[in-house]
Amino acid sequence: MSLLRIDNVTKSFGGLTAVSNVSFEVEKGEIVGLIGPNGAGKTTLFNVINGFYKPTRGSIIFKNENVSGKKTHKLCKRGMARTFQVVKPLQRLSVLDNVIASAYVRENTHKKAQKVAMEVLEFTNLAGDAHVISKGLPLGKRKRLEIARALATKPDLLLLDESFAGLNPSELNESIEIVRKIKEDGITILIIEHHMKIIMSISDRVVVLSYGEKIAHGTPTEIGTDSTVIEAYLGVAHEGGAHA
Amino acid sequence: MDIKKYLPYITLAVLVLFPIVVKNDYYTHLMILVLMWVVIGSAWNLIAGYTGQVSFGDAAFFGTGAYTAGLMVTKLGWSPWWGLLFGGFMAVLIAMPFGWICFRLRGAYFALATLALNEIMRHIATIWESLTDGMVGILIMQDFVSKLPYYYIALALAVTTIVVIKIVMGSKWGYYFLSIREDQDAAESLGIDTHHYKMWSLAIAAWLTGVAGALYMNYMGFIDPHVVFSLHDISIMAILVGIVGGVGTHYGPAVGAFVMVAVQELFRTGGFGIVMKLAKASESEFIIDMAQVITKAHVMGFGILVVLSILYLPNGFVGDWDKILRFLRLKRPNNMDNNDIDNIGEAKP
Ligand SMILES: Nc1ncnc2c1ncn2[C@@H]1O[C@H](COP(=O)(O)OP(=O)(O)OP(=O)(O)O)[C@@H](O)[C@H]1O
Ligand SMILES: [Mg+2]
């Protein structure tokens, strides 16, 4: 059985259908890339998966349980964590406190929560910034803090929303390495990304959304040669020139 | 700075000795008010400063506590001191259904709901005459002639409040409250049941505020709906105590309580009568009139103080302490000015 099944999910905002009848599965242990042009509905799909929105139609099956409309914090306890495209650090708290706050989901004492937090900060190369107030962190590190916080909740499924956007080349390599290590630890990853090269190199499978609909689904090689995708997605990206 | 570490203990020692050394009923009375406001201000700071759910309606809880204490006497014939126990409990009983419904609202909408609660409670106390005697209010005999017992009970409550909030903020709950304040969506996705923990924060705040109300009934001996459910004398004052001292700082409300009671008294008495004396000395009708207006306009003085403190000390006296010292040229400028705010949640490995 798959860890996550998205079953005919539709999400509309009034007249606008942001996600339209999308279905796919994520198997345990794999990295699935979710790509598509701006406004394709990727973030909205994440918001449906992690319970911020109830799907207008369809359902989300997580660990063999229909979780559509379940509260976000409950899903986190069940083993689903996410990062935000527009980072949401707990601004006036230190980096360490940010991560401790999320470690408390599984740990009961401050000592244990802090231990988990420090391990996660080591893992994400943020230990040196543990006592920095997170408002003052540069974007690259804030993106990593998002990952660190999510990891501290000890998830089975990690939803990464553009964790690589806005990073410089060395930060990019650092983050790719971290994502690889997360996978090695047995955590399943669903990742939204615009950098085509990265997504093709780290994903086991790729799902392509365009205007809310799933237009393709397959291995990176299959997707890379799919004419619909090249037209709908790569074409847009090249013309727009916004993302390479 | 080492002195900072011992300051709370030194302050406590001074407070314990204060009424014995000063032996002045008027100042002791003012200090009882200060200590009561330490409780209310700290409670407001918990829900608004730490949890980010700004309350404009603390009087709802304060009045409930005060009326509980009063009604124990008039309806049950018990000692009003039971109010210290049941007053807090009743305030929580009011707070829970309110929070359960209104914590679905965010930001300003929640603040407006607390304002409404304040008004609803005041109207209930006014209209339900068979229970509360309405506008007539409740008059009870005070248990002590001396102010000392009240002073020490108030001191004990203030210290308990500060210790309780310190413990709470150092625990998982403290992390959760701060997370909710910083970003509710992030908090939810980190596994925090934001609705649930907002309720806990409100429950603690309501409890403490209700106890302060019960103390007020015991000490003043008289309450009516306009006094204890007052939007401006209680609810707004609670906000001022929090803001002036420093929102989201541990000792901010204590400092704020002291400053605000002093300011209130200064305005109420017209600079302890000095303004009127000087005006009369000038023998000018106009100046005497002006002086009268000024002494009566203490509400406006409050408003001006808030505007000034938000403009120049947005983090309050405690949060902006370094800034004040620099202004007074007691300290050289430094750039490491990560003000005191929030070092409550700070963990040292
Ligand atoms: N809360 C909302 N209310 C109304 N419309 C929304 C809401 N959230 C998203 N949308 C709309 O849904 C569509 C999909 O947006 P979404 O953020 O999911 O796209 P995306 O694929 O994540 O894009 P990007 O690559 O730019 O992040 C957009 O047209 C957006 O304007
Ligand atoms: Mg997006």
XYZ file of C-alpha atoms and ligand atoms in Angstrom:
625
model
C 0.000 0.000 0.000
C 1.194 3.488 -0.782
C 2.005 5.898 2.020
C -0.008 8.712 0.454
C -2.768 8.481 -2.092
C -4.306 11.524 -3.698
C -7.631 10.409 -5.029
C -9.457 12.592 -7.565
C -8.770 15.731 -5.569
C -10.361 18.993 -6.635
C -9.993 22.278 -4.787
C -11.873 25.361 -5.927
C -11.843 28.887 -4.579
C -15.193 30.277 -5.625
C -15.114 30.059 -9.404
C -11.401 29.292 -9.645
C -10.424 25.636 -9.722
C -6.860 25.616 -8.401
C -6.564 21.813 -8.327
C -8.677 19.783 -10.689
C -9.318 16.075 -10.321
C -5.730 15.117 -9.498
C -4.783 11.557 -8.554
C -1.412 9.982 -7.813
C 0.305 7.919 -5.176
C 3.509 8.271 -3.211
C 5.197 5.027 -2.205
C 7.102 4.628 1.007
C 10.754 5.615 0.699
C 10.634 7.440 -2.624
C 11.100 11.042 -3.637
C 8.287 12.325 -5.830
C 8.798 15.619 -7.622
C 5.783 17.880 -8.165
C 6.380 20.370 -10.946
C 4.359 22.807 -13.005
C 4.292 26.450 -14.080
C 3.499 29.264 -11.638
C -0.062 29.105 -10.423
C -0.441 25.457 -11.450
C -1.893 24.595 -8.051
C 1.107 22.897 -6.446
C 1.047 24.802 -3.158
C -2.724 24.519 -3.046
C -2.397 20.740 -3.365
C 0.042 20.770 -0.418
C -2.464 22.804 1.578
C -5.105 20.196 0.845
C -2.797 17.302 1.694
C -1.742 18.737 5.056
C -5.234 19.747 6.070
C -5.213 23.543 5.706
C -7.973 23.126 3.130
C -10.638 20.487 2.856
C -10.762 19.158 -0.707
C -13.832 20.336 -2.638
C -14.039 16.810 -4.056
C -11.953 13.686 -3.709
C -9.907 12.435 -0.804
C -6.457 12.191 0.702
C -5.466 8.757 1.975
C -2.491 8.807 4.347
C -1.291 5.574 5.939
C -4.478 3.830 4.778
C -6.698 6.359 6.465
C -8.907 8.921 4.774
C -7.587 12.157 6.244
C -9.433 14.682 4.064
C -10.462 17.601 6.225
C -8.519 16.347 9.230
C -6.836 19.060 11.293
C -3.281 19.948 10.335
C -1.816 19.357 13.798
C -3.390 15.895 13.881
C -1.769 15.047 10.560
C 1.551 16.221 11.916
C 1.155 13.852 14.845
C 0.291 11.087 12.377
C 3.645 11.695 10.678
C 3.225 14.367 8.027
C 5.357 17.512 8.044
C 5.748 20.346 5.577
C 7.784 23.405 4.749
C 6.395 26.657 3.401
C 7.271 28.252 0.079
C 7.007 31.639 1.772
C 9.039 30.803 4.854
C 7.264 31.104 8.196
C 9.901 31.049 10.923
C 8.876 31.878 14.474
C 10.533 35.229 13.920
C 11.348 36.453 17.392
C 12.550 33.079 18.649
C 16.059 31.727 18.245
C 16.749 29.070 15.634
C 17.102 26.492 18.395
C 13.795 27.478 20.013
C 12.067 27.226 16.643
C 13.155 23.630 16.374
C 12.517 22.799 20.045
C 8.929 24.002 19.617
C 8.370 21.414 16.924
C 10.346 18.654 18.657
C 7.824 18.847 21.508
C 5.322 16.996 19.327
C 7.142 13.755 20.106
C 9.170 14.606 23.199
C 7.763 15.430 26.596
C 10.633 17.015 28.451
C 12.600 20.088 27.561
C 15.829 18.118 27.743
C 14.707 15.546 25.204
C 13.177 18.162 22.908
C 16.400 20.129 23.007
C 18.460 17.040 22.252
C 16.348 16.250 19.194
C 16.524 19.892 18.133
C 20.319 19.982 18.351
C 20.600 16.756 16.345
C 18.355 18.181 13.650
C 20.325 21.430 13.576
C 23.560 19.445 13.114
C 21.896 17.484 10.354
C 20.814 20.630 8.512
C 24.112 22.494 9.117
C 22.452 25.108 11.310
C 24.061 24.234 14.643
C 26.341 27.272 14.391
C 23.281 29.532 14.202
C 21.381 27.879 17.048
C 21.208 31.037 19.131
C 20.562 33.510 16.349
C 17.101 35.113 16.408
C 15.534 33.633 13.308
C 14.298 36.980 12.008
C 17.926 37.852 11.334
C 18.772 34.749 9.304
C 19.590 35.076 5.612
C 17.054 33.466 3.260
C 19.161 30.408 2.508
C 19.330 29.484 6.173
C 15.680 30.272 6.723
C 14.822 27.772 4.018
C 16.944 25.198 5.858
C 15.289 26.119 9.142
C 11.962 25.205 7.535
C 13.363 21.761 6.801
C 14.885 21.470 10.276
C 11.589 22.282 11.982
C 9.741 19.775 9.858
C 12.326 17.072 10.585
C 12.109 17.673 14.327
C 8.518 16.410 14.242
C 9.964 13.022 13.118
C 7.783 12.688 10.018
C 7.281 9.695 7.747
C 6.212 11.974 4.932
C 7.875 15.300 4.266
C 6.292 17.881 1.969
C 8.902 20.343 0.685
C 7.558 23.469 -1.035
C 10.341 25.081 -3.072
C 13.034 24.599 -0.473
C 15.672 25.374 -3.091
C 14.272 28.627 -4.454
C 16.479 31.656 -3.961
C 19.566 29.717 -2.858
C 23.066 30.461 -4.134
C 25.008 27.592 -5.762
C 26.843 26.478 -2.613
C 23.676 26.589 -0.499
C 21.948 24.677 -3.264
C 24.451 21.826 -3.071
C 24.177 21.820 0.687
C 20.388 21.514 0.555
C 20.385 18.833 -2.132
C 22.777 16.828 0.020
C 20.437 17.243 2.999
C 17.422 16.043 1.009
C 19.396 12.986 -0.119
C 20.327 12.221 3.491
C 16.691 12.579 4.543
C 15.742 9.981 1.978
C 18.503 7.669 3.226
C 16.932 7.936 6.676
C 13.818 6.374 5.190
C 11.639 9.472 5.074
C 9.341 9.730 2.069
C 9.456 13.064 0.263
C 7.028 14.936 -1.948
C 8.859 17.952 -3.303
C 7.734 20.997 -5.290
C 10.570 22.493 -7.275
C 11.177 24.760 -10.245
C 14.839 23.878 -10.829
C 14.417 21.228 -13.499
C 17.925 19.849 -13.245
C 17.616 19.242 -9.535
C 14.175 17.717 -9.666
C 15.226 15.379 -12.460
C 18.309 14.270 -10.567
C 16.802 13.609 -7.146
C 13.265 12.382 -7.924
C 12.295 8.766 -8.378
C 9.122 9.870 -10.083
C 7.708 13.188 -11.237
C 4.133 14.485 -11.373
C 3.393 17.472 -13.613
C 0.550 19.901 -12.933
C -0.662 22.595 -15.282
C -3.676 24.815 -14.640
C -4.646 22.541 -11.782
C -4.656 19.369 -13.818
C -2.213 16.508 -13.822
C -0.822 16.436 -17.338
C 1.931 13.854 -16.923
C 3.347 11.344 -14.493
C 6.455 9.177 -14.800
C 10.164 8.751 -14.252
C 12.364 11.816 -14.793
C 13.519 10.416 -18.156
C 9.953 9.860 -19.320
C 8.912 13.341 -18.216
C 11.947 14.944 -19.817
C 10.928 13.597 -23.230
C 7.158 13.991 -22.872
C 5.969 16.443 -25.514
C 2.941 17.689 -23.517
C 5.224 18.565 -20.646
C 7.799 20.262 -22.806
C 5.060 22.350 -24.329
C 3.123 23.162 -21.167
C 5.871 23.473 -18.657
C 9.327 23.759 -20.115
C 8.026 26.026 -22.841
C 6.559 28.396 -20.305
C 9.628 28.308 -18.141
C 11.930 29.075 -21.056
C 9.809 31.863 -22.431
C 9.240 33.334 -18.987
C 12.913 32.901 -18.252
C 12.123 33.080 -14.572
C 13.319 29.655 -13.632
C 16.101 27.692 -15.232
C 25.041 42.264 34.254
C 24.885 40.468 37.552
C 22.585 42.970 39.186
C 19.888 41.998 36.696
C 19.855 38.480 38.052
C 19.332 39.580 41.635
C 17.003 42.452 40.903
C 13.794 40.419 41.324
C 14.940 39.203 44.757
C 16.043 42.654 45.859
C 12.705 44.029 44.684
C 10.882 41.320 46.595
C 12.806 42.092 49.775
C 12.011 45.794 49.401
C 8.348 44.989 48.849
C 8.184 42.761 51.924
C 9.670 45.503 54.098
C 7.860 48.398 52.434
C 4.704 48.759 54.581
C 6.608 48.103 57.795
C 9.203 50.742 57.041
C 7.017 53.331 55.314
C 4.083 52.997 57.760
C 1.875 55.188 55.609
C -1.642 54.069 54.760
C -1.844 56.112 51.587
C 1.326 54.673 50.078
C 0.444 51.204 51.254
C -2.911 51.602 49.529
C -1.207 52.589 46.289
C 1.151 49.634 46.547
C -1.786 47.249 47.037
C -3.183 48.585 43.772
C 0.200 48.186 42.101
C 0.419 44.554 43.236
C -3.129 43.887 42.033
C -2.188 45.335 38.665
C 0.916 43.174 38.551
C -1.441 40.186 38.614
C -3.838 41.562 35.990
C -1.079 42.928 33.756
C 0.891 39.670 33.859
C -2.245 37.719 33.004
C -2.956 40.027 30.078
C 0.648 39.628 29.006
C 0.272 35.843 28.963
C -2.657 35.802 26.576
C -1.805 38.932 24.562
C 1.957 39.333 24.861
C 3.048 35.713 24.786
C 0.182 34.008 22.969
C -0.577 36.922 20.653
C -4.339 36.979 21.305
C -4.924 40.586 22.272
C -7.690 40.963 24.804
C -9.669 44.181 25.191
C -12.009 42.655 27.705
C -10.067 41.690 30.819
C -12.714 43.421 32.924
C -15.072 40.555 32.060
C -12.863 38.244 34.125
C -11.948 40.806 36.752
C -15.595 41.707 37.357
C -16.639 38.072 37.417
C -14.070 37.403 40.123
C -15.120 40.464 42.095
C -18.832 39.617 41.866
C -18.168 36.006 42.801
C -16.479 37.166 45.990
C -19.236 39.667 46.728
C -22.055 37.228 46.069
C -20.453 34.647 48.360
C -21.216 37.111 51.118
C -24.616 38.479 50.052
C -26.106 35.244 48.735
C -24.340 32.480 50.641
C -23.187 34.218 53.769
C -19.683 32.899 53.259
C -16.464 34.773 53.767
C -15.516 36.865 50.734
C -12.084 35.278 50.895
C -13.580 32.183 49.275
C -13.737 34.452 46.260
C -9.988 34.065 45.822
C -10.672 30.424 45.009
C -14.056 30.549 43.289
C -13.562 33.935 41.629
C -10.806 32.513 39.476
C -12.890 29.439 38.807
C -15.933 31.453 37.701
C -13.782 33.619 35.443
C -12.537 30.430 33.754
C -16.127 29.249 33.365
C -16.886 32.462 31.463
C -13.646 32.308 29.484
C -13.958 28.731 28.224
C -17.124 28.885 26.108
C -16.083 32.333 24.949
C -12.662 31.084 23.859
C -14.079 27.952 22.315
C -16.232 30.034 19.989
C -14.104 33.125 19.486
C -10.659 31.619 19.039
C -11.786 30.781 15.526
C -11.377 34.499 14.931
C -7.965 35.914 14.319
C -6.236 39.171 15.212
C -8.428 42.244 15.434
C -11.610 40.173 15.184
C -10.745 38.301 18.340
C -9.906 41.578 20.087
C -13.342 42.928 19.132
C -14.999 39.813 20.500
C -13.288 40.333 23.876
C -14.577 43.891 23.857
C -18.069 42.554 23.312
C -17.653 40.050 26.147
C -16.669 42.918 28.436
C -19.857 44.806 27.576
C -22.075 41.728 27.784
C -20.818 40.945 31.277
C -21.323 44.519 32.416
C -24.884 44.517 31.139
C -25.638 41.198 32.794
C -24.353 42.519 36.116
C -26.469 45.638 35.688
C -29.692 43.990 34.549
C -29.780 40.844 36.679
C -30.846 42.776 39.751
C -32.249 39.818 41.689
C -28.737 38.389 41.793
C -26.415 41.379 41.733
C -28.587 44.292 42.970
C -27.741 45.964 39.651
C -26.424 49.504 39.794
C -26.712 49.567 43.578
C -23.671 47.336 43.685
C -22.446 45.153 46.502
C -21.209 46.481 49.804
C -19.493 44.188 52.294
C -17.709 44.674 55.598
C -13.975 44.421 55.210
C -12.336 41.840 57.440
C -9.377 43.990 58.432
C -9.028 47.612 59.436
C -5.290 47.571 58.862
C -4.035 47.568 55.298
C -1.190 45.194 56.085
C -3.073 41.894 55.598
C -4.355 43.064 52.215
C -0.917 44.198 51.257
C 0.686 40.850 52.001
C -2.078 38.865 50.344
C -1.710 41.053 47.253
C 2.051 40.566 47.378
C 1.648 36.792 47.651
C -0.709 36.788 44.659
C 1.633 38.942 42.593
C 4.625 36.726 43.357
C 2.612 33.571 42.658
C 1.465 35.018 39.342
C 4.969 35.861 38.243
C 6.313 32.460 39.299
C 3.437 30.552 37.655
C 3.877 32.413 34.381
C 7.624 31.882 34.519
C 7.131 28.141 34.958
C 4.501 27.950 32.224
C 6.642 29.896 29.783
C 9.627 27.664 30.439
C 7.609 24.554 29.629
C 6.242 23.063 26.444
C 3.201 25.294 26.821
C 5.400 28.372 26.723
C 6.935 27.240 23.451
C 3.486 26.566 22.082
C 2.108 29.938 23.170
C 5.017 31.753 21.524
C 4.679 29.630 18.379
C 1.001 30.543 18.113
C 1.858 34.205 18.491
C 4.597 34.084 15.884
C 2.732 32.147 13.210
C -0.467 30.243 13.647
C -0.212 28.300 10.382
C 3.360 27.300 11.094
C 2.351 26.266 14.614
C -0.467 24.068 13.284
C 1.824 22.366 10.819
C 4.318 21.721 13.625
C 1.694 19.648 15.369
C 0.390 22.291 17.743
C -3.350 22.253 18.388
C -3.539 26.038 18.301
C -7.188 26.264 19.364
C -6.560 24.029 22.359
C -3.482 25.899 23.577
C -5.063 29.303 23.098
C -7.802 28.061 25.420
C -5.222 27.068 28.016
C -3.510 30.418 27.836
C -6.841 32.198 28.206
C -7.855 29.930 31.084
C -4.727 30.778 33.074
C -5.115 34.490 32.308
C -8.815 34.481 33.223
C -8.121 32.608 36.440
C -5.487 35.083 37.589
C -7.590 38.089 36.586
C -10.614 36.661 38.406
C -8.552 36.187 41.548
C -7.397 39.803 41.301
C -11.066 40.828 41.061
C -11.901 38.854 44.179
C -9.049 40.545 45.996
C -10.432 43.913 44.918
C -13.861 43.077 46.400
C -12.258 42.039 49.673
C -10.061 45.082 49.880
C -12.351 47.852 48.643
C -15.527 46.496 50.217
C -17.662 47.957 47.454
C -18.220 47.099 43.800
C -20.758 47.976 41.153
C -20.979 47.039 37.464
C -19.395 50.275 36.304
C -16.382 49.882 38.533
C -15.374 46.268 38.040
C -16.586 45.779 34.474
C -15.187 49.125 33.388
C -13.813 49.060 29.880
C -11.509 51.943 30.480
C -10.510 51.594 34.136
C -9.910 47.857 33.951
C -9.653 46.504 30.400
C -7.752 49.409 28.877
C -5.677 49.855 32.019
C -4.635 46.184 31.740
C -3.460 46.818 28.196
C -1.581 49.933 29.273
C 0.153 48.066 32.082
C 1.222 45.465 29.536
C 2.316 47.889 26.844
C 4.082 50.419 29.045
C 6.067 47.729 30.853
C 6.878 45.770 27.723
C 4.705 43.309 25.850
C 6.049 39.776 25.972
C 8.652 40.453 28.649
C 8.546 38.660 31.954
C 8.855 41.580 34.358
C 7.337 44.139 31.997
C 3.848 44.020 33.542
C 5.303 44.470 37.034
C 7.116 47.607 35.951
C 4.085 48.691 33.941
C 1.813 48.273 36.970
C 4.032 50.508 39.043
C 4.310 53.175 36.358
C 0.620 53.139 35.470
C -0.682 53.304 39.043
C 1.717 56.172 39.677
C 0.610 57.954 36.513
C -3.050 57.353 37.277
C -2.605 58.762 40.752
C -0.572 61.666 39.477
C -3.326 62.659 37.092
C -6.159 61.878 39.483
C -4.735 64.089 42.201
C -3.400 66.696 39.795
C 0.249 66.049 40.532
C -0.683 65.341 44.151
C -2.362 68.766 44.332
C 0.701 70.665 43.209
C -0.826 71.739 39.914
C -3.848 73.253 41.674
C -1.704 74.943 44.314
C 0.530 76.531 41.718
C -2.498 77.585 39.693
C -4.139 79.180 42.719
C -0.898 80.919 43.576
C -0.960 82.564 40.162
C -4.364 84.066 41.061
C -5.346 84.023 37.413
C -8.842 82.741 36.611
C -7.659 81.346 33.317
C -4.790 79.354 34.791
C -7.006 77.973 37.534
C -9.525 76.880 34.923
C -6.813 75.271 32.851
C -5.423 73.485 35.888
C -8.870 72.135 36.659
C -9.252 70.845 33.120
C -5.833 69.218 33.217
C -6.429 67.457 36.519
C -9.786 66.172 35.307
C -8.409 65.036 31.968
C -6.455 62.105 33.321
C -8.039 59.854 30.755
C -6.520 61.981 28.028
C -3.204 61.928 29.850
C -3.388 58.143 29.657
C -3.965 58.295 25.959
C -1.017 60.592 25.409
C 1.175 58.308 27.474
C 0.245 55.309 25.350
C 0.971 57.176 22.132
C 4.330 58.352 23.462
C 5.309 54.929 24.723
C 4.368 53.254 21.450
C 6.338 55.890 19.533
C 9.461 55.940 21.647
C 9.429 52.708 23.648
C 7.630 50.174 21.462
C 8.996 47.364 23.624
C 8.075 49.041 26.899
C 10.242 50.003 29.839
C 11.638 46.510 30.239
C 12.013 45.684 26.555
C 13.675 49.001 25.772
C 15.713 49.347 28.963
C 18.989 49.651 27.044
C 17.481 52.392 24.938
C 16.437 54.324 28.047
C 19.903 54.005 29.566
C 21.474 55.203 26.335
C 19.089 58.135 26.216
C 20.082 59.072 29.744
C 23.704 58.575 28.624
C 24.313 55.976 31.271
C 25.426 53.469 28.715
C 27.445 53.673 25.543
C 25.691 52.682 22.370
C 26.011 49.053 21.447
C 24.882 47.232 18.391
C 24.139 43.940 20.038
C 20.795 45.368 20.913
C 18.713 42.244 20.658
C 16.372 43.536 23.292
C 15.171 41.426 26.132
C 12.020 40.428 24.396
C 11.308 36.726 24.446
C 14.385 35.508 26.199
C 11.865 33.588 28.220
C 11.766 30.829 25.661
C 15.488 30.945 25.215
C 17.236 27.735 26.081
C 20.827 27.435 27.140
C 22.493 24.158 26.276
N -6.573 31.040 -0.714
C -6.781 31.243 -2.034
N -7.868 31.904 -2.458
C -8.082 32.127 -3.772
N -7.276 31.696 -4.743
C -6.159 31.039 -4.394
C -5.848 30.766 -3.010
N -4.678 30.091 -2.944
C -4.273 29.942 -4.229
N -5.144 30.491 -5.090
C -5.044 30.489 -6.553
O -4.896 29.149 -6.972
C -4.008 29.062 -8.056
C -2.891 28.087 -7.718
O -2.018 28.691 -6.787
P -0.813 27.919 -6.100
O -0.212 28.825 -5.082
O -1.284 26.611 -5.641
O 0.177 27.742 -7.331
P 1.645 27.128 -7.336
O 1.616 26.024 -8.315
O 2.118 26.824 -5.985
O 2.453 28.336 -7.966
P 3.951 28.856 -7.657
O 4.854 28.037 -8.501
O 3.910 30.270 -8.112
O 4.184 28.705 -6.225
C -3.523 30.465 -8.355
O -4.295 30.984 -9.408
C -3.804 31.192 -7.072
O -4.058 32.544 -7.318
Mg 3.569 27.497 -4.731
